[in-house]
Short mmCIF file of N, CA and C in Angstrom, two decimals:
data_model
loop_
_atom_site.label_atom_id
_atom_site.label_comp_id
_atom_site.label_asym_id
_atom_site.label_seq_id
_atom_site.Cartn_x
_atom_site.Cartn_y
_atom_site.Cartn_z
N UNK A 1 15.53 -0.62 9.55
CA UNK A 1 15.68 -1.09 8.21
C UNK A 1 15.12 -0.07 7.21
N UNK A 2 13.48 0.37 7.16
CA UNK A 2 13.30 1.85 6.79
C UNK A 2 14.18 2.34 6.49
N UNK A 3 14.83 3.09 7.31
CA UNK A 3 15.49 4.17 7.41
C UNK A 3 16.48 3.87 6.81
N UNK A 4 17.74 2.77 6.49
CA UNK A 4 18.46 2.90 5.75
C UNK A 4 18.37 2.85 4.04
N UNK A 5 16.75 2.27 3.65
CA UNK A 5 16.74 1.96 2.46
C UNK A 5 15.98 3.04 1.85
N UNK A 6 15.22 3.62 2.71
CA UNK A 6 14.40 4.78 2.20
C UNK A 6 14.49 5.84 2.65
N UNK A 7 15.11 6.13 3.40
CA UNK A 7 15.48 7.52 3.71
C UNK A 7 14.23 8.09 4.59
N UNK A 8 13.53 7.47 4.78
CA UNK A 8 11.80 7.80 5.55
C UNK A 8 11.77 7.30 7.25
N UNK A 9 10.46 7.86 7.54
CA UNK A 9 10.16 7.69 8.90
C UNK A 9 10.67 8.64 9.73
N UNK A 10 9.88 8.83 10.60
CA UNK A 10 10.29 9.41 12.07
C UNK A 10 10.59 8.72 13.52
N UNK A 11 11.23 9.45 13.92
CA UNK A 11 11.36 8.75 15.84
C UNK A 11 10.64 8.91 16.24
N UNK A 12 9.89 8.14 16.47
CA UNK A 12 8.89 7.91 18.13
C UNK A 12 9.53 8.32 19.36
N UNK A 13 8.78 9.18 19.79
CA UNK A 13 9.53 9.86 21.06
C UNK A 13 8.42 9.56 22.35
N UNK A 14 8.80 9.37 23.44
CA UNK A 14 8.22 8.97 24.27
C UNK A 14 8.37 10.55 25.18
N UNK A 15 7.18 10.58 25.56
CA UNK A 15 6.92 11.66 26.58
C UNK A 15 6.25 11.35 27.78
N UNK A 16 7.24 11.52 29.00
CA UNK A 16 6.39 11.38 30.33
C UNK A 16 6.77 12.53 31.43
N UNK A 17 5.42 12.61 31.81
CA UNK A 17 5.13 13.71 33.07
C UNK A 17 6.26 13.52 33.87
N UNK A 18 6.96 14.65 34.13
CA UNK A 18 7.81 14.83 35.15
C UNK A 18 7.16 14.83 36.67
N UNK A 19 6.30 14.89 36.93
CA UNK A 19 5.38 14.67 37.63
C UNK A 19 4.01 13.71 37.54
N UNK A 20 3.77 12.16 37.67
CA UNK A 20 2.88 11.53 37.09
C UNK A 20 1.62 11.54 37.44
N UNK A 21 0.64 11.47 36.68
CA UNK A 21 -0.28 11.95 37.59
C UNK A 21 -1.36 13.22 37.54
N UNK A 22 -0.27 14.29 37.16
CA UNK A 22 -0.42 15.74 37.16
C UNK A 22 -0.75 16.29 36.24
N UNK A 23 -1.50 17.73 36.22
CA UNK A 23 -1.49 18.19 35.13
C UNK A 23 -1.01 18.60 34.27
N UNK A 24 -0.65 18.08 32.80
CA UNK A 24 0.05 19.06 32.01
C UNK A 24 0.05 19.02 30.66
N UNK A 25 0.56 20.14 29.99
CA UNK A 25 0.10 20.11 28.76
C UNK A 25 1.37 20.14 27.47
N UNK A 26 1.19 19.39 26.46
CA UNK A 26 2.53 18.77 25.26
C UNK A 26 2.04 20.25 23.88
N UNK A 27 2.44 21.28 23.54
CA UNK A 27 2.35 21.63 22.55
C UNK A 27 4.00 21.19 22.10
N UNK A 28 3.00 20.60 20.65
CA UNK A 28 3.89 19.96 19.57
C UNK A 28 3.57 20.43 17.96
N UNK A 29 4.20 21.15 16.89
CA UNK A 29 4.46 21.48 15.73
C UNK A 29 5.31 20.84 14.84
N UNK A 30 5.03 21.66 13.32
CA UNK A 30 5.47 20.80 12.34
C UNK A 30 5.57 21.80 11.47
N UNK A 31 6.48 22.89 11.71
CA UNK A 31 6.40 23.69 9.78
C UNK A 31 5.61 24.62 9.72
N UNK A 32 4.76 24.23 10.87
CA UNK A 32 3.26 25.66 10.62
C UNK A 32 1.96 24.36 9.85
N UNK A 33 2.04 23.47 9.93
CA UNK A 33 1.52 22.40 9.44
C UNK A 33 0.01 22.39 10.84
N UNK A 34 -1.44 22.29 9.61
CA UNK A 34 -2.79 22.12 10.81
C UNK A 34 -2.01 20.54 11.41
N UNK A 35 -3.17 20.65 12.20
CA UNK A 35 -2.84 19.42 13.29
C UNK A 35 -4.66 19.54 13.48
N UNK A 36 -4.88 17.61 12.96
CA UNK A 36 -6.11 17.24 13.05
C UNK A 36 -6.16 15.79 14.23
N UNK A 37 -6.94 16.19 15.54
CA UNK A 37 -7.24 15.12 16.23
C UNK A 37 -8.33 14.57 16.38
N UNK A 38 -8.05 13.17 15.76
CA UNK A 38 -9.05 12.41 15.44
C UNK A 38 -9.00 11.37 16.98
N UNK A 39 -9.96 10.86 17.16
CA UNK A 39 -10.45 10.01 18.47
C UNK A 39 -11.32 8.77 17.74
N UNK A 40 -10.31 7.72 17.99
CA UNK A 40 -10.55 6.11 17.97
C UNK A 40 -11.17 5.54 18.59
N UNK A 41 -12.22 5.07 18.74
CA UNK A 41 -13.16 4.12 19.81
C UNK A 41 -13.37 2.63 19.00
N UNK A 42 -11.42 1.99 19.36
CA UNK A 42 -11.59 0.86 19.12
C UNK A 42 -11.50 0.36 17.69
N UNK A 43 -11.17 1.49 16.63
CA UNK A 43 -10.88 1.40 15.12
C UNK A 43 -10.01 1.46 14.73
N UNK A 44 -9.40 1.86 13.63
CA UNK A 44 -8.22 1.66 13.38
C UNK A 44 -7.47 2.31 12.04
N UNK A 45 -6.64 2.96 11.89
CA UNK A 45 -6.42 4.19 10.76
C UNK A 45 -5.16 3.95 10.05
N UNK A 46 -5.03 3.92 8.90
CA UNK A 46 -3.47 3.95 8.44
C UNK A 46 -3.15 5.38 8.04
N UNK A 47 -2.05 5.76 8.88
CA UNK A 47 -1.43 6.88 8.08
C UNK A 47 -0.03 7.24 7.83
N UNK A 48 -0.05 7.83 6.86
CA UNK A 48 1.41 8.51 6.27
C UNK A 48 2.23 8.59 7.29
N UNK A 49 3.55 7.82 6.97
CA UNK A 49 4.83 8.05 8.24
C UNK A 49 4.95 9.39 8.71
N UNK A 50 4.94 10.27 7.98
CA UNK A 50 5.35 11.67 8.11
C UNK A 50 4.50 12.59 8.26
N UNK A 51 3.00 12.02 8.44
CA UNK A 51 2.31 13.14 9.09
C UNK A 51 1.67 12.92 10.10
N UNK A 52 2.28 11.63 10.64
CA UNK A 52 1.34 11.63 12.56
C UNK A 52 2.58 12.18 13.18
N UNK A 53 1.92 12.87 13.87
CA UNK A 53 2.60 13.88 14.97
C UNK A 53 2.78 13.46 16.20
N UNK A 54 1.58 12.87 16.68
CA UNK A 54 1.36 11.99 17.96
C UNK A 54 0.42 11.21 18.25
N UNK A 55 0.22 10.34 19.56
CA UNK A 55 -0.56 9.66 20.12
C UNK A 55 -0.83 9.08 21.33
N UNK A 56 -2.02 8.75 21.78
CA UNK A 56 -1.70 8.22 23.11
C UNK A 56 -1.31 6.90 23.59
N UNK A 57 -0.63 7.07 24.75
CA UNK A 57 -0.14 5.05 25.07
C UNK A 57 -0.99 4.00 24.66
N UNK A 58 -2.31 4.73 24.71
CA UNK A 58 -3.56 3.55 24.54
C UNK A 58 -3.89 3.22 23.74
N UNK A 59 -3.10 3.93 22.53
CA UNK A 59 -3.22 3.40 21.34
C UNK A 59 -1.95 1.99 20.30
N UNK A 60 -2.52 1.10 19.95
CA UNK A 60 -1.25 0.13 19.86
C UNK A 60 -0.98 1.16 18.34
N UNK A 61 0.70 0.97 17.71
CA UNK A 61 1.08 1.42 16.61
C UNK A 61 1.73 0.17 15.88
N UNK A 62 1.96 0.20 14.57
CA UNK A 62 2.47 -0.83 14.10
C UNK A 62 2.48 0.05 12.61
N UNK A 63 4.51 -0.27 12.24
CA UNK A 63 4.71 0.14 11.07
C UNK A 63 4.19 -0.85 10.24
N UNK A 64 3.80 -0.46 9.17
CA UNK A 64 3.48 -1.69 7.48
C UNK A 64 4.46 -0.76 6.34
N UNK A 65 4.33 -1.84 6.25
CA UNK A 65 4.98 -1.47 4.58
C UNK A 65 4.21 -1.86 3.48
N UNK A 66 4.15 -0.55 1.96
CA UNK A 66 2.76 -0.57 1.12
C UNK A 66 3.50 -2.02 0.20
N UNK A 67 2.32 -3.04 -0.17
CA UNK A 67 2.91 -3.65 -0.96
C UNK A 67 3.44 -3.38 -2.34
N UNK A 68 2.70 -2.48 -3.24
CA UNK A 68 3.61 -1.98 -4.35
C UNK A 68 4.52 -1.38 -4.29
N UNK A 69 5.31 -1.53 -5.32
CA UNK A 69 6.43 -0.39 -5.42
C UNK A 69 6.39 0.52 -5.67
N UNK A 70 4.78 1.08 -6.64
CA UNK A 70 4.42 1.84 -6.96
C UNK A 70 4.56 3.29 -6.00
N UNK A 71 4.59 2.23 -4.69
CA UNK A 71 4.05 3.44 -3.32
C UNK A 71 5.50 4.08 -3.27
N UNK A 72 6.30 4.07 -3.30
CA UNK A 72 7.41 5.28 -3.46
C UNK A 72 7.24 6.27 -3.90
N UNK A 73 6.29 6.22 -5.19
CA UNK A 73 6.07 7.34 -5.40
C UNK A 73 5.12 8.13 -4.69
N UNK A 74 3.95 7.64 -4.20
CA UNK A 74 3.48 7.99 -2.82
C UNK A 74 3.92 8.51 -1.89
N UNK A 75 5.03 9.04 -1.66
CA UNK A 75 5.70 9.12 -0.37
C UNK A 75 6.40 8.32 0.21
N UNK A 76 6.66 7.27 0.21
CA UNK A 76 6.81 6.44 1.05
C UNK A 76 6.55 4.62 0.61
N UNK A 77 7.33 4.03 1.29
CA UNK A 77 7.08 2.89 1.09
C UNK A 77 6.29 2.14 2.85
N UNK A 78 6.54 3.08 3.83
CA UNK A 78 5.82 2.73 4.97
C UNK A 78 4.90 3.43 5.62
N UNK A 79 3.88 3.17 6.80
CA UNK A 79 2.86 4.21 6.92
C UNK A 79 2.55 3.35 8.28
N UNK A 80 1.77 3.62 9.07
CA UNK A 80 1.57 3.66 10.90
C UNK A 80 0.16 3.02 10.65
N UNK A 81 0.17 2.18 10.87
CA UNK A 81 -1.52 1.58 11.98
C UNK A 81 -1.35 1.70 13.42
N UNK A 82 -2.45 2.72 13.23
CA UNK A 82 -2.78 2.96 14.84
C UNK A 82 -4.13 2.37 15.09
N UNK A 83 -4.58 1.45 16.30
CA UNK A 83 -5.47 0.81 16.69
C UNK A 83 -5.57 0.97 18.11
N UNK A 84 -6.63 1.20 18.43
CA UNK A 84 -7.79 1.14 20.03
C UNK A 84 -8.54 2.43 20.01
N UNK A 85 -8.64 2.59 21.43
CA UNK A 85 -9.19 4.07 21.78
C UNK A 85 -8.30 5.19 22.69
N UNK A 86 -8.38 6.15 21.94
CA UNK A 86 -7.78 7.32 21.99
C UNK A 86 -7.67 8.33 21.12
N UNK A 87 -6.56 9.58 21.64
CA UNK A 87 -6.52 10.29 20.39
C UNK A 87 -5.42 9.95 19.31
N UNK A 88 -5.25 10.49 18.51
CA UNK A 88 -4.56 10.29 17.30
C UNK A 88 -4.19 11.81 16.65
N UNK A 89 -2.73 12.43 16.36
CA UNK A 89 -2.85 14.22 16.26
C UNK A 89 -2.22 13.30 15.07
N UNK A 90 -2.67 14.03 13.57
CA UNK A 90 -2.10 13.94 12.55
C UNK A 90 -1.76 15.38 11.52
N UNK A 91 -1.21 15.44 10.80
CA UNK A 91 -0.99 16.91 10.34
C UNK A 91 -1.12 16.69 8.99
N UNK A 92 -1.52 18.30 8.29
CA UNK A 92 -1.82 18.51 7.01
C UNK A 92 -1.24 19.68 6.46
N UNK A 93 -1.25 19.82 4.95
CA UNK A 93 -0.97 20.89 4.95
C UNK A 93 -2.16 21.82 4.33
N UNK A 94 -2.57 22.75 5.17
CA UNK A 94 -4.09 23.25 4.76
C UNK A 94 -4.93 21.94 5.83
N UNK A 95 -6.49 23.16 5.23
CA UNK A 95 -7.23 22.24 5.74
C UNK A 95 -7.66 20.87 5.08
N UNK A 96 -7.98 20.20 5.25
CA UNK A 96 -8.34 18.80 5.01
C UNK A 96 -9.13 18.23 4.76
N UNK A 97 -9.72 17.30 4.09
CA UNK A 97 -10.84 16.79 3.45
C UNK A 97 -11.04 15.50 3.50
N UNK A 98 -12.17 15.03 4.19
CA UNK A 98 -12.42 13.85 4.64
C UNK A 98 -13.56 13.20 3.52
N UNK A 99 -13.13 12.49 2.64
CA UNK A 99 -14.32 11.13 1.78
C UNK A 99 -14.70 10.35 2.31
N UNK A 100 -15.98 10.26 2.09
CA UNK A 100 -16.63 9.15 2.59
C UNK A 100 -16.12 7.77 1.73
N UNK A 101 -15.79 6.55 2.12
CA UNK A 101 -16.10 5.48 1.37
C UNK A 101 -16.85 3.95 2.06
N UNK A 102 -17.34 3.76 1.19
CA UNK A 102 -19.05 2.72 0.89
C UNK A 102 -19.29 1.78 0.32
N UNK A 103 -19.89 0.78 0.18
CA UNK A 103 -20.51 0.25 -0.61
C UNK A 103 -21.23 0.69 -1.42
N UNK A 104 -22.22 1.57 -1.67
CA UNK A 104 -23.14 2.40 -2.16
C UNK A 104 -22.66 3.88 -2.76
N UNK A 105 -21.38 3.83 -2.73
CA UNK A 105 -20.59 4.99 -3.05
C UNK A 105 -19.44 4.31 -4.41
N UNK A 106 -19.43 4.88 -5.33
CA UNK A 106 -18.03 4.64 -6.36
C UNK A 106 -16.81 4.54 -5.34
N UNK A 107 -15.89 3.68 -5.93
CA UNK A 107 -14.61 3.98 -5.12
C UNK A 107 -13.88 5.28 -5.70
N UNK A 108 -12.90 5.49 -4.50
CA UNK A 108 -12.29 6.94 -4.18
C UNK A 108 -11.12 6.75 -4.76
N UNK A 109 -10.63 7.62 -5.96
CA UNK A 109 -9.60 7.66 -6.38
C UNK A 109 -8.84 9.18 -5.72
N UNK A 110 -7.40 8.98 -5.24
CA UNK A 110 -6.92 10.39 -4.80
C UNK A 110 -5.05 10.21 -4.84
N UNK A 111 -5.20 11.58 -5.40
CA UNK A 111 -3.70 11.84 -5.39
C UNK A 111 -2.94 11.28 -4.48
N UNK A 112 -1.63 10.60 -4.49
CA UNK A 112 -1.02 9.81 -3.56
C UNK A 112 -0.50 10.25 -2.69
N UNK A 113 0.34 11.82 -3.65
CA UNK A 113 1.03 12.55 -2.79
C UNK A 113 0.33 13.52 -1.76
N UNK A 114 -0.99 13.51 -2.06
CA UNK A 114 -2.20 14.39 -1.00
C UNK A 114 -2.84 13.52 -0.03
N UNK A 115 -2.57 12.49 -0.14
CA UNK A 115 -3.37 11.47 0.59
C UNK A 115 -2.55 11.05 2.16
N UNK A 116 -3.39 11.40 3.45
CA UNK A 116 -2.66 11.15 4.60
C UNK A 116 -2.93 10.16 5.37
N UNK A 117 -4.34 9.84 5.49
CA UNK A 117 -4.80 8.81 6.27
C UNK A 117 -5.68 8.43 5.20
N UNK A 118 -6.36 7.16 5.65
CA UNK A 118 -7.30 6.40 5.57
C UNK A 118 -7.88 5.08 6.85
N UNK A 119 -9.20 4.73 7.01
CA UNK A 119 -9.41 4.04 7.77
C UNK A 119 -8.87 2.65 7.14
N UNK A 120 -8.71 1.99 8.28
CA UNK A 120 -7.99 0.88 7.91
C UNK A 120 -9.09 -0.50 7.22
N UNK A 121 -10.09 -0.75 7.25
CA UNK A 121 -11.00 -1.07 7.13
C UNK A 121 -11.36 -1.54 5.40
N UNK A 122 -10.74 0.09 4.82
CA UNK A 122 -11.59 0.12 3.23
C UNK A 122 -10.03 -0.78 2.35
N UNK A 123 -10.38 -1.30 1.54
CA UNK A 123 -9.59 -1.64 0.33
C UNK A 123 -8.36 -0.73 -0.29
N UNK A 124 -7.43 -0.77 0.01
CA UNK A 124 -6.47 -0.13 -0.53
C UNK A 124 -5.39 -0.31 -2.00
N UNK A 125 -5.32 0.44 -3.43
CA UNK A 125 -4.52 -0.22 -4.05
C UNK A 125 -4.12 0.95 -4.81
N UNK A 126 -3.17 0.84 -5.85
CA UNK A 126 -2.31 1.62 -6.21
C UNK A 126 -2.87 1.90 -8.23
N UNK A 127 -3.54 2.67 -8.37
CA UNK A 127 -4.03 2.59 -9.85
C UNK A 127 -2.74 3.78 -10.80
N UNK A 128 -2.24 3.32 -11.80
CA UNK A 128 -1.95 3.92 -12.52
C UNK A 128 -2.24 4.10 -13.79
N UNK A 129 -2.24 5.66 -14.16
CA UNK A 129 -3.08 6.04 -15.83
C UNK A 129 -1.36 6.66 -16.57
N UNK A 130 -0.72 5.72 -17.08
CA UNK A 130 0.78 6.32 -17.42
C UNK A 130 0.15 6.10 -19.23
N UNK A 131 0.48 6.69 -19.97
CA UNK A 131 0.28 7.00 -21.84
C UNK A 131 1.20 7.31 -21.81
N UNK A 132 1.20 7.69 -23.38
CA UNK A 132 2.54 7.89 -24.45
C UNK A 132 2.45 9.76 -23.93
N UNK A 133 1.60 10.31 -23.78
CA UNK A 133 0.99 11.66 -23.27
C UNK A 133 1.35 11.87 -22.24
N UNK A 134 1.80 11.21 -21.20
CA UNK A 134 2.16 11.40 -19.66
C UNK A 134 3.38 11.77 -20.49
N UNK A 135 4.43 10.91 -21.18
CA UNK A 135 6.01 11.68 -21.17
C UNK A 135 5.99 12.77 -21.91
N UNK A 136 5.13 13.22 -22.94
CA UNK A 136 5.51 14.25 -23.67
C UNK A 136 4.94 15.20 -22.90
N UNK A 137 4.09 15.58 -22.00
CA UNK A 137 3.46 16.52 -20.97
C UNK A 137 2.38 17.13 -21.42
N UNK A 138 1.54 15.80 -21.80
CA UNK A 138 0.09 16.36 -22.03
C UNK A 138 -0.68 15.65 -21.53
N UNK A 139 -0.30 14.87 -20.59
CA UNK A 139 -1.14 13.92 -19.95
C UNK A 139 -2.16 14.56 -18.76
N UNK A 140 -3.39 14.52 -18.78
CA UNK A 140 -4.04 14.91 -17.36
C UNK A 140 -3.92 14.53 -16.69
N UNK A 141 -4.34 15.13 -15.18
CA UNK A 141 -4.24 14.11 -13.77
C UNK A 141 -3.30 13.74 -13.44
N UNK A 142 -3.07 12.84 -12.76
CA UNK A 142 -2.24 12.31 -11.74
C UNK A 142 -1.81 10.88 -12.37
N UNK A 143 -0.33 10.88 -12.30
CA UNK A 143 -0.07 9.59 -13.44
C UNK A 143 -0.26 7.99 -12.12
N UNK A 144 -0.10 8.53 -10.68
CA UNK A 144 -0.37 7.51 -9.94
C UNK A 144 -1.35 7.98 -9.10
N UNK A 145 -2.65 6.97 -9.06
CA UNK A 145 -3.36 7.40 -7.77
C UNK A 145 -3.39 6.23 -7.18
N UNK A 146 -4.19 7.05 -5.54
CA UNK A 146 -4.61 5.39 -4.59
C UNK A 146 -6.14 5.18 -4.60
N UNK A 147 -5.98 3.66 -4.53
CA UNK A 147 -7.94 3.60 -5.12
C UNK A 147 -8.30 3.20 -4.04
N UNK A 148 -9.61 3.27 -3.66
CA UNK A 148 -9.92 2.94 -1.75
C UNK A 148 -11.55 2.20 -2.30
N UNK A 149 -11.69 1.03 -2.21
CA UNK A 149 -12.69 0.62 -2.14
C UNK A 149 -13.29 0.17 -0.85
N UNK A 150 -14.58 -0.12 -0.71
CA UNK A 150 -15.27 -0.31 0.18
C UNK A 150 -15.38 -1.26 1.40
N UNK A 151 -15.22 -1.23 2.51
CA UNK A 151 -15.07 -2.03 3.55
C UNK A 151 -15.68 -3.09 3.15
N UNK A 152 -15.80 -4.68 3.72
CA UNK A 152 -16.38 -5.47 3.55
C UNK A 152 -17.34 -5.70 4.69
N UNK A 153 -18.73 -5.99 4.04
CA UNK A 153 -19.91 -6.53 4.97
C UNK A 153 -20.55 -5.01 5.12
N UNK A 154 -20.77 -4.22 4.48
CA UNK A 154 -21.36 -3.10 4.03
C UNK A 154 -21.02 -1.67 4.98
N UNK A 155 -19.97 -2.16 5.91
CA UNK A 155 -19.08 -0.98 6.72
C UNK A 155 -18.82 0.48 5.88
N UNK A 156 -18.67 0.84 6.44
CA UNK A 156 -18.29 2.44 5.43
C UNK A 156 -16.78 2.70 6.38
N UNK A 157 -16.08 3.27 5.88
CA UNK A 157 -14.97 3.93 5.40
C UNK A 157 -14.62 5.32 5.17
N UNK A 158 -13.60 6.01 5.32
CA UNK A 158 -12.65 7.40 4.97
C UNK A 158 -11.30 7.11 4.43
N UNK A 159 -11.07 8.35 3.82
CA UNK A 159 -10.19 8.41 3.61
C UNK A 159 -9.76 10.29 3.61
N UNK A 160 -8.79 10.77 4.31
CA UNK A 160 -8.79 12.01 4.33
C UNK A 160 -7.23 11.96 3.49
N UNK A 161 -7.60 13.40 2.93
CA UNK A 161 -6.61 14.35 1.69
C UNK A 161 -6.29 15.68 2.34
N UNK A 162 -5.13 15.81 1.63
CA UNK A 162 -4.77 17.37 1.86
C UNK A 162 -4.55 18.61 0.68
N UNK A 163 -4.87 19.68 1.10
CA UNK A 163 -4.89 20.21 -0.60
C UNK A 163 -3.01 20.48 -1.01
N UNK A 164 -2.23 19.80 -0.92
CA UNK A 164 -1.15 19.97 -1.19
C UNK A 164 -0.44 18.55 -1.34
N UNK A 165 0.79 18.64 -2.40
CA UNK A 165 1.18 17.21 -2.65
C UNK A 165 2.55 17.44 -1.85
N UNK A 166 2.47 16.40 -1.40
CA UNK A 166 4.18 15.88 -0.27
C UNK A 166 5.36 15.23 -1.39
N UNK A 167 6.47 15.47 -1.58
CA UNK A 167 7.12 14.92 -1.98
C UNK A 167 8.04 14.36 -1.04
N UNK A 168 8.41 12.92 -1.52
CA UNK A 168 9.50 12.37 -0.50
C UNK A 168 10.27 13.20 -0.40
N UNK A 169 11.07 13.29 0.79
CA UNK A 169 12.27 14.12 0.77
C UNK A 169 13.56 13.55 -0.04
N UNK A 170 14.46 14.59 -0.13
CA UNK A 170 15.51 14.17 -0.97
C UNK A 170 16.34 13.14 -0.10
N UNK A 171 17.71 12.23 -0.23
CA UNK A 171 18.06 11.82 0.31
C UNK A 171 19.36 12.60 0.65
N UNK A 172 19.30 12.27 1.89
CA UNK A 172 20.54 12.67 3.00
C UNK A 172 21.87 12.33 2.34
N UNK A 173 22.79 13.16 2.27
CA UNK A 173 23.99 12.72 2.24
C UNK A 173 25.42 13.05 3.18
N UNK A 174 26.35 12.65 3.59
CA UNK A 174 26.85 12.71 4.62
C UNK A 174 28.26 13.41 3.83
#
């Protein structure tokens, strides 16, 4: 359904040892794109359709869809929860920058289109700063960001960025 309305997402591809059991090893790329593996013990991460690369069986996945509409302009209107323990390979462009978020910390405002993951945990919502100055092109900043407030019951939270903005891709035409 994705895929016909938004033009987004990737195939999940299943990879198994031709030999089970055995040793062997998956190099997988993206563009020349880093590749950051993060390891789950039992937590749980939302990220950008288009920049998890991979994961292991042991991890459950589940597409969501963002509730604003706003999130199109984000990239995307869908994004991956991955939950248990294992690894998790996600990609960036450049290196990457991981925020802390807290209770005891301001919430995290960040570019939408830089924004790849976040733990699943913290508050997620869609803030926009649009003026009469955004159309004539004097507006600062970022006319949509994502706001990440603080886990509940005094948990802490991430949210990782990339120094580059993603634009949806164009749409396909046949």
């Amino acid at each position: 359904m994705k895929k016909a309305f938004t033009d987004e997402g990737a195939t999940l591809v299943r990879v198994q040892c031709a030999r089970p059991g055995a040793p062997a090893h998956l190099f997988l790329a993206d563009e020349g794109k880093s590749v950051l593996v993060l390891r789950l013990m039992g937590d749980a991460i939302i990220v950008n359709g288009n920049d998890l690369l991979a994961f292991e069986p042991t991890i459950n996945h589940k597409i969501t869809m963002m509730r604003k509409l706003s999130s199109v302009v984000s990239g995307g209107l869908f994004n991956v929860r991955l939950e248990g323990q294992g690894c998790v390979a996600i990609l960036t462009h450049g290196k990457p920058i991981t925020i802390p978020v807290a209770a005891d910390l301001p919430p995290v405002f960040t570019d939408a289109e830089a924004t790849v993951a976040w733990s699943a945990n913290v508050t997620c919502d869609f803030h926009t700063d649009v003026s009469l100055k955004t159309f004539f092109g004097r507006g600062s900043g970022e006319s949509f960001q994502m706001k990440f407030g603080p886990p509940p019951r005094g948990a802490r939270g991430f949210v990782i960025v990339q120094p580059f903005e993603e634009h949806p891709p164009p749409p396909q035409t046949s």
